[in-house]
Every structure is written in structure tokens, then in C-alpha cells.
Amino acid sequence: MDPTPPAKTTAAPPPLLRRLVAIDTKISQEIHILAKPFLPHSLLLLLEISADFRLFFPVALSLLLAPLLSPNPNPNSGPIQLLRPFLSPLLLGLLLDLALIGLIKFIVRRARPVYNKNMTVAVSVDHFSFPSGHASRVCFVAALFYLSAAALTDALVYFRSTSPAIERWIGAEVKAVSVLVSVVWAWAAATSISRILLGRHFVFDVFAGACLGVLEGVVAFHFLRF
């Protein structure tokens, strides 16, 4: 009879990595504890919902396909055509982000903070913490808004020419787009930070997710446009 094969053992991480993980864990918990009495939980949950893939993807798909965006029956003219350089990488970038985040989480398998409470887990990889999918998603969107400023400006010029009321409200298109991009970046930063404050992620999870999201924005803008 063949001898029983030895049980597989998982190699312990290097001491430096264990030390960095311990520091990250401690700092993240301290931030969560310090902010908890001051920030309304409902606001943090609202930021969480605003960046959910299940909300973002249908909206992006609807905007790309909706014929109601243009009064012109020709789909190759009007705001659909003007916004396509923004909407198409937005849609494909969201799918890219979902795939990359799921793959990295499955490989790394870092557990979420022990103080993470009342979180709805849609798929099994969401049990894992690294990297933050919300941070990557919002930073991807913010980076894409920044890179697509020209397309957004062209769309505003079109809308401004169709209605005097819109013309008075928008004013200078470049300034309006600049304000819009700033608001999106502020939302992305607030949502990313809220992941730590809610106890969903550690600091390094959010940092890595944000960096990945910006990189995805660059890739989507240059290579995922149609």
C-alpha cells in the first residue's frame, strides 16, 4: 500500500510582508474607530450604493443604447455620436474592472476586516478584501471623465444649441465640464475613503484599487473605444 501523501502546507508570507500587513490592519482599524462616532452611517452607505456595479453597468448600457438621447433618427449624429468616445470605454472599462478585481481577489484572498458588519455579498470573491472594487470603479470613472473632457464639451455644445434654457444654465462649456470633472473626482475620493470608514477594506486595499482604477481609465480611453 502506498504511504499517505503528506498534507500540503501553505508557505508563510515573508516577515516584511507580515509586518506591512499588520501595520495596514492596525491603521485601518484606528481610522474606522476614530471616524465612527462622527460620520453618519447612512451617508457612507449612500456612497457605497452610488458606486455599485449593479447600478453603474445598467446605467452605462442604457445611455449607450438609448435612442432617446437624440431627436435625430440618424444614430450617427447628435449627442449619441458625440458621447460615444466616452460611453463605449465606460461600458467596456466597467467589465474590465469587474474581471480584474475578481481575478486579483481570487488570487490574493485577503480576508476583509473582522469589524466589517452587515455587508451584502453578491458573489464569493466579495468575501475577499484586496483590492477594493469600489475604489477601482470610482477612480476608473473619474479618470475617464478627465480624459474624455473634449467629448463631454462637444456634447454640452450640442445640448446648449438646442435650448435657450440649457444655454443659460450651462454658460461656458469648458468651465462646466471642469466643474463636472472636479465633482466626479471629489465623489471618487469620498467613496474610496468611505470604504475604510465603513470597515469594508483596509487602507492598502483602497490605495491599490484606486491606482488600478486610474490605470483602467487610461487603458479604456485609448484602447476600448468604438
PDB file of C-alpha atoms in Angstrom:
ATOM      1  CA  MET A   1       0.000   0.000   0.000  1.00  0.00           C
ATOM      2  CA  ASP A   2       1.301   3.409  -0.940  1.00  0.00           C
ATOM      3  CA  PRO A   3       2.011   5.656   2.007  1.00  0.00           C
ATOM      4  CA  THR A   4      -0.378   8.539   2.605  1.00  0.00           C
ATOM      5  CA  PRO A   5       0.979  11.625   0.858  1.00  0.00           C
ATOM      6  CA  PRO A   6       1.922  14.471   3.176  1.00  0.00           C
ATOM      7  CA  ALA A   7      -0.624  17.231   3.569  1.00  0.00           C
ATOM      8  CA  LYS A   8       0.040  20.318   1.543  1.00  0.00           C
ATOM      9  CA  THR A   9       1.147  23.280   3.585  1.00  0.00           C
ATOM     10  CA  THR A  10       0.853  26.923   2.625  1.00  0.00           C
ATOM     11  CA  ALA A  11       4.126  28.793   2.770  1.00  0.00           C
ATOM     12  CA  ALA A  12       4.142  31.565   5.345  1.00  0.00           C
ATOM     13  CA  PRO A  13       4.476  35.065   3.879  1.00  0.00           C
ATOM     14  CA  PRO A  14       7.842  36.816   4.285  1.00  0.00           C
ATOM     15  CA  PRO A  15       8.380  38.640   7.609  1.00  0.00           C
ATOM     16  CA  LEU A  16       8.437  42.056   5.926  1.00  0.00           C
ATOM     17  CA  LEU A  17       5.088  41.391   4.231  1.00  0.00           C
ATOM     18  CA  ARG A  18       3.571  40.198   7.521  1.00  0.00           C
ATOM     19  CA  ARG A  19       4.812  43.373   9.185  1.00  0.00           C
ATOM     20  CA  LEU A  20       3.324  45.603   6.469  1.00  0.00           C
ATOM     21  CA  VAL A  21       0.004  43.765   6.652  1.00  0.00           C
ATOM     22  CA  ALA A  22      -0.050  44.173  10.435  1.00  0.00           C
ATOM     23  CA  ILE A  23       0.621  47.915  10.158  1.00  0.00           C
ATOM     24  CA  ASP A  24      -2.044  48.290   7.456  1.00  0.00           C
ATOM     25  CA  THR A  25      -4.550  46.386   9.596  1.00  0.00           C
ATOM     26  CA  LYS A  26      -3.858  48.470  12.702  1.00  0.00           C
ATOM     27  CA  ILE A  27      -4.001  51.834  10.924  1.00  0.00           C
ATOM     28  CA  SER A  28      -7.213  50.885   9.121  1.00  0.00           C
ATOM     29  CA  GLN A  29      -8.925  49.840  12.333  1.00  0.00           C
ATOM     30  CA  GLU A  30      -7.833  53.019  14.107  1.00  0.00           C
ATOM     31  CA  ILE A  31      -9.270  55.156  11.302  1.00  0.00           C
ATOM     32  CA  HIS A  32     -12.521  53.181  11.403  1.00  0.00           C
ATOM     33  CA  ILE A  33     -12.842  53.552  15.184  1.00  0.00           C
ATOM     34  CA  LEU A  34     -11.977  57.265  15.248  1.00  0.00           C
ATOM     35  CA  ALA A  35     -14.397  58.214  12.468  1.00  0.00           C
ATOM     36  CA  LYS A  36     -17.322  56.025  13.541  1.00  0.00           C
ATOM     37  CA  PRO A  37     -18.870  58.427  16.116  1.00  0.00           C
ATOM     38  CA  PHE A  38     -18.710  61.441  13.794  1.00  0.00           C
ATOM     39  CA  LEU A  39     -19.776  60.300  10.346  1.00  0.00           C
ATOM     40  CA  PRO A  40     -23.377  59.264   9.614  1.00  0.00           C
ATOM     41  CA  HIS A  41     -23.544  55.608   8.640  1.00  0.00           C
ATOM     42  CA  SER A  42     -26.320  56.332   6.147  1.00  0.00           C
ATOM     43  CA  LEU A  43     -24.074  58.731   4.191  1.00  0.00           C
ATOM     44  CA  LEU A  44     -21.337  56.120   3.919  1.00  0.00           C
ATOM     45  CA  LEU A  45     -23.863  53.540   2.752  1.00  0.00           C
ATOM     46  CA  LEU A  46     -25.171  56.007   0.153  1.00  0.00           C
ATOM     47  CA  LEU A  47     -21.655  56.402  -1.233  1.00  0.00           C
ATOM     48  CA  GLU A  48     -21.325  52.616  -1.298  1.00  0.00           C
ATOM     49  CA  ILE A  49     -24.555  52.219  -3.268  1.00  0.00           C
ATOM     50  CA  SER A  50     -23.663  55.034  -5.675  1.00  0.00           C
ATOM     51  CA  ALA A  51     -20.592  53.100  -6.840  1.00  0.00           C
ATOM     52  CA  ASP A  52     -22.161  49.642  -7.046  1.00  0.00           C
ATOM     53  CA  PHE A  53     -21.548  47.805 -10.324  1.00  0.00           C
ATOM     54  CA  ARG A  54     -25.181  46.663 -10.369  1.00  0.00           C
ATOM     55  CA  LEU A  55     -26.171  50.323 -10.624  1.00  0.00           C
ATOM     56  CA  PHE A  56     -23.383  51.607 -12.836  1.00  0.00           C
ATOM     57  CA  PHE A  57     -23.411  48.999 -15.582  1.00  0.00           C
ATOM     58  CA  PRO A  58     -27.153  49.186 -16.481  1.00  0.00           C
ATOM     59  CA  VAL A  59     -26.976  52.979 -16.498  1.00  0.00           C
ATOM     60  CA  ALA A  60     -23.922  52.982 -18.779  1.00  0.00           C
ATOM     61  CA  LEU A  61     -25.502  50.411 -21.099  1.00  0.00           C
ATOM     62  CA  SER A  62     -28.777  52.358 -21.252  1.00  0.00           C
ATOM     63  CA  LEU A  63     -27.006  55.620 -22.068  1.00  0.00           C
ATOM     64  CA  LEU A  64     -25.026  53.977 -24.854  1.00  0.00           C
ATOM     65  CA  LEU A  65     -28.016  52.284 -26.453  1.00  0.00           C
ATOM     66  CA  ALA A  66     -30.892  54.658 -25.729  1.00  0.00           C
ATOM     67  CA  PRO A  67     -32.178  56.243 -28.966  1.00  0.00           C
ATOM     68  CA  LEU A  68     -33.917  58.913 -26.892  1.00  0.00           C
ATOM     69  CA  LEU A  69     -30.604  60.708 -26.419  1.00  0.00           C
ATOM     70  CA  SER A  70     -31.068  62.280 -29.815  1.00  0.00           C
ATOM     71  CA  PRO A  71     -34.136  63.784 -31.522  1.00  0.00           C
ATOM     72  CA  ASN A  72     -32.446  62.956 -34.825  1.00  0.00           C
ATOM     73  CA  PRO A  73     -33.417  59.483 -36.113  1.00  0.00           C
ATOM     74  CA  ASN A  74     -29.949  59.089 -37.591  1.00  0.00           C
ATOM     75  CA  PRO A  75     -27.911  57.240 -34.931  1.00  0.00           C
ATOM     76  CA  ASN A  76     -24.663  58.535 -36.404  1.00  0.00           C
ATOM     77  CA  SER A  77     -25.378  62.140 -35.485  1.00  0.00           C
ATOM     78  CA  GLY A  78     -26.338  64.083 -32.392  1.00  0.00           C
ATOM     79  CA  PRO A  79     -25.312  63.528 -28.765  1.00  0.00           C
ATOM     80  CA  ILE A  80     -25.073  59.724 -29.104  1.00  0.00           C
ATOM     81  CA  GLN A  81     -22.264  60.103 -31.599  1.00  0.00           C
ATOM     82  CA  LEU A  82     -20.654  62.874 -29.567  1.00  0.00           C
ATOM     83  CA  LEU A  83     -20.749  60.877 -26.325  1.00  0.00           C
ATOM     84  CA  ARG A  84     -19.701  57.557 -27.843  1.00  0.00           C
ATOM     85  CA  PRO A  85     -15.963  58.232 -27.198  1.00  0.00           C
ATOM     86  CA  PHE A  86     -16.941  58.444 -23.520  1.00  0.00           C
ATOM     87  CA  LEU A  87     -19.742  55.886 -23.213  1.00  0.00           C
ATOM     88  CA  SER A  88     -18.121  52.983 -25.043  1.00  0.00           C
ATOM     89  CA  PRO A  89     -14.922  52.916 -22.917  1.00  0.00           C
ATOM     90  CA  LEU A  90     -17.079  53.471 -19.840  1.00  0.00           C
ATOM     91  CA  LEU A  91     -19.091  50.331 -20.555  1.00  0.00           C
ATOM     92  CA  LEU A  92     -16.150  48.141 -21.559  1.00  0.00           C
ATOM     93  CA  GLY A  93     -13.978  49.533 -18.770  1.00  0.00           C
ATOM     94  CA  LEU A  94     -16.558  48.555 -16.178  1.00  0.00           C
ATOM     95  CA  LEU A  95     -16.427  44.984 -17.460  1.00  0.00           C
ATOM     96  CA  LEU A  96     -12.624  45.045 -17.444  1.00  0.00           C
ATOM     97  CA  ASP A  97     -12.625  46.331 -13.876  1.00  0.00           C
ATOM     98  CA  LEU A  98     -15.036  43.621 -12.740  1.00  0.00           C
ATOM     99  CA  ALA A  99     -12.885  40.891 -14.288  1.00  0.00           C
ATOM    100  CA  LEU A 100      -9.572  42.194 -12.938  1.00  0.00           C
ATOM    101  CA  ILE A 101     -10.875  42.794  -9.425  1.00  0.00           C
ATOM    102  CA  GLY A 102     -12.440  39.331  -9.284  1.00  0.00           C
ATOM    103  CA  LEU A 103      -9.233  37.690 -10.529  1.00  0.00           C
ATOM    104  CA  ILE A 104      -6.951  39.546  -8.116  1.00  0.00           C
ATOM    105  CA  LYS A 105      -9.236  38.887  -5.159  1.00  0.00           C
ATOM    106  CA  PHE A 106      -9.355  35.194  -6.030  1.00  0.00           C
ATOM    107  CA  ILE A 107      -5.539  35.037  -6.219  1.00  0.00           C
ATOM    108  CA  VAL A 108      -4.684  37.131  -3.155  1.00  0.00           C
ATOM    109  CA  ARG A 109      -7.597  36.031  -0.922  1.00  0.00           C
ATOM    110  CA  ARG A 110      -7.070  38.605   1.790  1.00  0.00           C
ATOM    111  CA  ALA A 111      -9.880  38.442   4.329  1.00  0.00           C
ATOM    112  CA  ARG A 112     -11.955  41.522   4.978  1.00  0.00           C
ATOM    113  CA  PRO A 113     -11.612  43.368   8.306  1.00  0.00           C
ATOM    114  CA  VAL A 114     -13.110  41.457  11.224  1.00  0.00           C
ATOM    115  CA  TYR A 115     -15.161  44.538  12.121  1.00  0.00           C
ATOM    116  CA  ASN A 116     -16.871  44.600   8.687  1.00  0.00           C
ATOM    117  CA  LYS A 117     -20.573  44.306   9.524  1.00  0.00           C
ATOM    118  CA  ASN A 118     -23.856  43.992   7.613  1.00  0.00           C
ATOM    119  CA  MET A 119     -22.350  43.665   4.159  1.00  0.00           C
ATOM    120  CA  THR A 120     -24.364  42.040   1.376  1.00  0.00           C
ATOM    121  CA  VAL A 121     -22.081  39.661  -0.514  1.00  0.00           C
ATOM    122  CA  ALA A 122     -23.275  39.028  -4.061  1.00  0.00           C
ATOM    123  CA  VAL A 123     -20.520  36.619  -5.158  1.00  0.00           C
ATOM    124  CA  SER A 124     -17.973  34.535  -3.309  1.00  0.00           C
ATOM    125  CA  VAL A 125     -14.930  36.651  -4.250  1.00  0.00           C
ATOM    126  CA  ASP A 126     -16.539  39.568  -2.413  1.00  0.00           C
ATOM    127  CA  HIS A 127     -15.599  37.783   0.787  1.00  0.00           C
ATOM    128  CA  PHE A 128     -12.064  38.933  -0.005  1.00  0.00           C
ATOM    129  CA  SER A 129     -10.699  42.403   0.601  1.00  0.00           C
ATOM    130  CA  PHE A 130      -7.773  43.131  -1.718  1.00  0.00           C
ATOM    131  CA  PRO A 131      -8.137  45.251  -3.773  1.00  0.00           C
ATOM    132  CA  SER A 132     -11.168  47.467  -3.252  1.00  0.00           C
ATOM    133  CA  GLY A 133     -13.561  47.129  -6.174  1.00  0.00           C
ATOM    134  CA  HIS A 134     -15.446  50.274  -5.234  1.00  0.00           C
ATOM    135  CA  ALA A 135     -12.223  52.312  -5.165  1.00  0.00           C
ATOM    136  CA  SER A 136     -11.099  50.951  -8.526  1.00  0.00           C
ATOM    137  CA  ARG A 137     -14.515  51.585 -10.080  1.00  0.00           C
ATOM    138  CA  VAL A 138     -14.923  55.182  -8.938  1.00  0.00           C
ATOM    139  CA  CYS A 139     -11.337  56.112  -9.805  1.00  0.00           C
ATOM    140  CA  PHE A 140     -11.757  54.499 -13.216  1.00  0.00           C
ATOM    141  CA  VAL A 141     -14.867  56.610 -13.810  1.00  0.00           C
ATOM    142  CA  ALA A 142     -13.168  59.787 -12.570  1.00  0.00           C
ATOM    143  CA  ALA A 143     -10.093  59.182 -14.743  1.00  0.00           C
ATOM    144  CA  LEU A 144     -12.292  58.523 -17.772  1.00  0.00           C
ATOM    145  CA  PHE A 145     -14.268  61.717 -17.144  1.00  0.00           C
ATOM    146  CA  TYR A 146     -10.985  63.637 -17.010  1.00  0.00           C
ATOM    147  CA  LEU A 147      -9.633  62.075 -20.203  1.00  0.00           C
ATOM    148  CA  SER A 148     -12.967  62.474 -22.029  1.00  0.00           C
ATOM    149  CA  ALA A 149     -13.341  66.183 -21.309  1.00  0.00           C
ATOM    150  CA  ALA A 150     -13.315  67.020 -25.042  1.00  0.00           C
ATOM    151  CA  ALA A 151     -16.196  64.640 -25.827  1.00  0.00           C
ATOM    152  CA  LEU A 152     -18.176  65.941 -22.866  1.00  0.00           C
ATOM    153  CA  THR A 153     -17.583  69.518 -24.004  1.00  0.00           C
ATOM    154  CA  ASP A 154     -18.807  68.705 -27.534  1.00  0.00           C
ATOM    155  CA  ALA A 155     -21.953  67.131 -26.097  1.00  0.00           C
ATOM    156  CA  LEU A 156     -22.616  70.211 -23.968  1.00  0.00           C
ATOM    157  CA  VAL A 157     -22.169  72.444 -27.023  1.00  0.00           C
ATOM    158  CA  TYR A 158     -24.798  70.367 -28.834  1.00  0.00           C
ATOM    159  CA  PHE A 159     -27.254  70.489 -25.930  1.00  0.00           C
ATOM    160  CA  ARG A 160     -26.645  74.197 -25.469  1.00  0.00           C
ATOM    161  CA  SER A 161     -27.562  74.876 -29.087  1.00  0.00           C
ATOM    162  CA  THR A 162     -30.871  73.027 -28.756  1.00  0.00           C
ATOM    163  CA  SER A 163     -32.381  75.038 -25.896  1.00  0.00           C
ATOM    164  CA  PRO A 164     -32.028  78.623 -24.622  1.00  0.00           C
ATOM    165  CA  ALA A 165     -32.745  77.401 -21.099  1.00  0.00           C
ATOM    166  CA  ILE A 166     -29.842  74.952 -21.244  1.00  0.00           C
ATOM    167  CA  GLU A 167     -27.663  77.673 -22.746  1.00  0.00           C
ATOM    168  CA  ARG A 168     -28.323  79.994 -19.796  1.00  0.00           C
ATOM    169  CA  TRP A 169     -27.763  77.185 -17.267  1.00  0.00           C
ATOM    170  CA  ILE A 170     -24.551  75.797 -18.746  1.00  0.00           C
ATOM    171  CA  GLY A 171     -22.718  79.006 -19.600  1.00  0.00           C
ATOM    172  CA  ALA A 172     -19.165  78.325 -20.737  1.00  0.00           C
ATOM    173  CA  GLU A 173     -18.894  74.665 -21.755  1.00  0.00           C
ATOM    174  CA  VAL A 174     -15.239  74.236 -20.793  1.00  0.00           C
ATOM    175  CA  LYS A 175     -15.861  75.629 -17.319  1.00  0.00           C
ATOM    176  CA  ALA A 176     -18.947  73.443 -16.862  1.00  0.00           C
ATOM    177  CA  VAL A 177     -17.002  70.309 -17.819  1.00  0.00           C
ATOM    178  CA  SER A 178     -14.164  71.316 -15.498  1.00  0.00           C
ATOM    179  CA  VAL A 179     -16.631  71.645 -12.622  1.00  0.00           C
ATOM    180  CA  LEU A 180     -18.208  68.306 -13.532  1.00  0.00           C
ATOM    181  CA  VAL A 181     -14.830  66.539 -13.568  1.00  0.00           C
ATOM    182  CA  SER A 182     -13.937  68.074 -10.201  1.00  0.00           C
ATOM    183  CA  VAL A 183     -17.231  66.891  -8.701  1.00  0.00           C
ATOM    184  CA  VAL A 184     -16.653  63.366 -10.034  1.00  0.00           C
ATOM    185  CA  TRP A 185     -13.141  63.274  -8.559  1.00  0.00           C
ATOM    186  CA  ALA A 186     -14.496  64.505  -5.207  1.00  0.00           C
ATOM    187  CA  TRP A 187     -17.122  61.749  -5.279  1.00  0.00           C
ATOM    188  CA  ALA A 188     -14.451  59.181  -6.144  1.00  0.00           C
ATOM    189  CA  ALA A 189     -12.229  60.306  -3.276  1.00  0.00           C
ATOM    190  CA  ALA A 190     -15.104  60.343  -0.774  1.00  0.00           C
ATOM    191  CA  THR A 191     -16.308  56.907  -1.869  1.00  0.00           C
ATOM    192  CA  SER A 192     -12.808  55.438  -1.665  1.00  0.00           C
ATOM    193  CA  ILE A 193     -12.245  56.807   1.836  1.00  0.00           C
ATOM    194  CA  SER A 194     -15.682  55.594   2.913  1.00  0.00           C
ATOM    195  CA  ARG A 195     -14.571  52.007   2.281  1.00  0.00           C
ATOM    196  CA  ILE A 196     -12.117  52.331   5.167  1.00  0.00           C
ATOM    197  CA  LEU A 197     -14.544  54.253   7.377  1.00  0.00           C
ATOM    198  CA  LEU A 198     -17.250  51.623   6.869  1.00  0.00           C
ATOM    199  CA  GLY A 199     -14.807  48.863   7.735  1.00  0.00           C
ATOM    200  CA  ARG A 200     -15.155  47.190   4.346  1.00  0.00           C
ATOM    201  CA  HIS A 201     -11.472  47.459   3.426  1.00  0.00           C
ATOM    202  CA  PHE A 202      -8.001  48.188   4.689  1.00  0.00           C
ATOM    203  CA  VAL A 203      -6.073  51.285   3.645  1.00  0.00           C
ATOM    204  CA  PHE A 204      -3.817  49.429   1.222  1.00  0.00           C
ATOM    205  CA  ASP A 205      -6.835  47.730  -0.403  1.00  0.00           C
ATOM    206  CA  VAL A 206      -8.246  51.151  -1.249  1.00  0.00           C
ATOM    207  CA  PHE A 207      -4.914  52.570  -2.393  1.00  0.00           C
ATOM    208  CA  ALA A 208      -4.287  49.604  -4.706  1.00  0.00           C
ATOM    209  CA  GLY A 209      -7.845  49.740  -6.031  1.00  0.00           C
ATOM    210  CA  ALA A 210      -7.586  53.460  -6.755  1.00  0.00           C
ATOM    211  CA  CYS A 211      -4.298  53.027  -8.646  1.00  0.00           C
ATOM    212  CA  LEU A 212      -5.771  50.144 -10.638  1.00  0.00           C
ATOM    213  CA  GLY A 213      -8.851  52.228 -11.475  1.00  0.00           C
ATOM    214  CA  VAL A 214      -6.780  55.120 -12.856  1.00  0.00           C
ATOM    215  CA  LEU A 215      -4.773  52.669 -14.971  1.00  0.00           C
ATOM    216  CA  GLU A 216      -8.005  51.124 -16.257  1.00  0.00           C
ATOM    217  CA  GLY A 217      -9.238  54.591 -17.196  1.00  0.00           C
ATOM    218  CA  VAL A 218      -6.140  55.201 -19.323  1.00  0.00           C
ATOM    219  CA  VAL A 219      -6.392  51.779 -20.982  1.00  0.00           C
ATOM    220  CA  ALA A 220     -10.129  52.126 -21.643  1.00  0.00           C
ATOM    221  CA  PHE A 221      -9.773  55.625 -23.097  1.00  0.00           C
ATOM    222  CA  HIS A 222      -7.006  54.662 -25.523  1.00  0.00           C
ATOM    223  CA  PHE A 223      -7.899  51.082 -26.442  1.00  0.00           C
ATOM    224  CA  LEU A 224     -11.568  50.355 -25.667  1.00  0.00           C
ATOM    225  CA  ARG A 225     -13.283  52.986 -27.800  1.00  0.00           C
ATOM    226  CA  PHE A 226     -15.587  52.158 -30.695  1.00  0.00           C
TER     227      PHE A 226
END
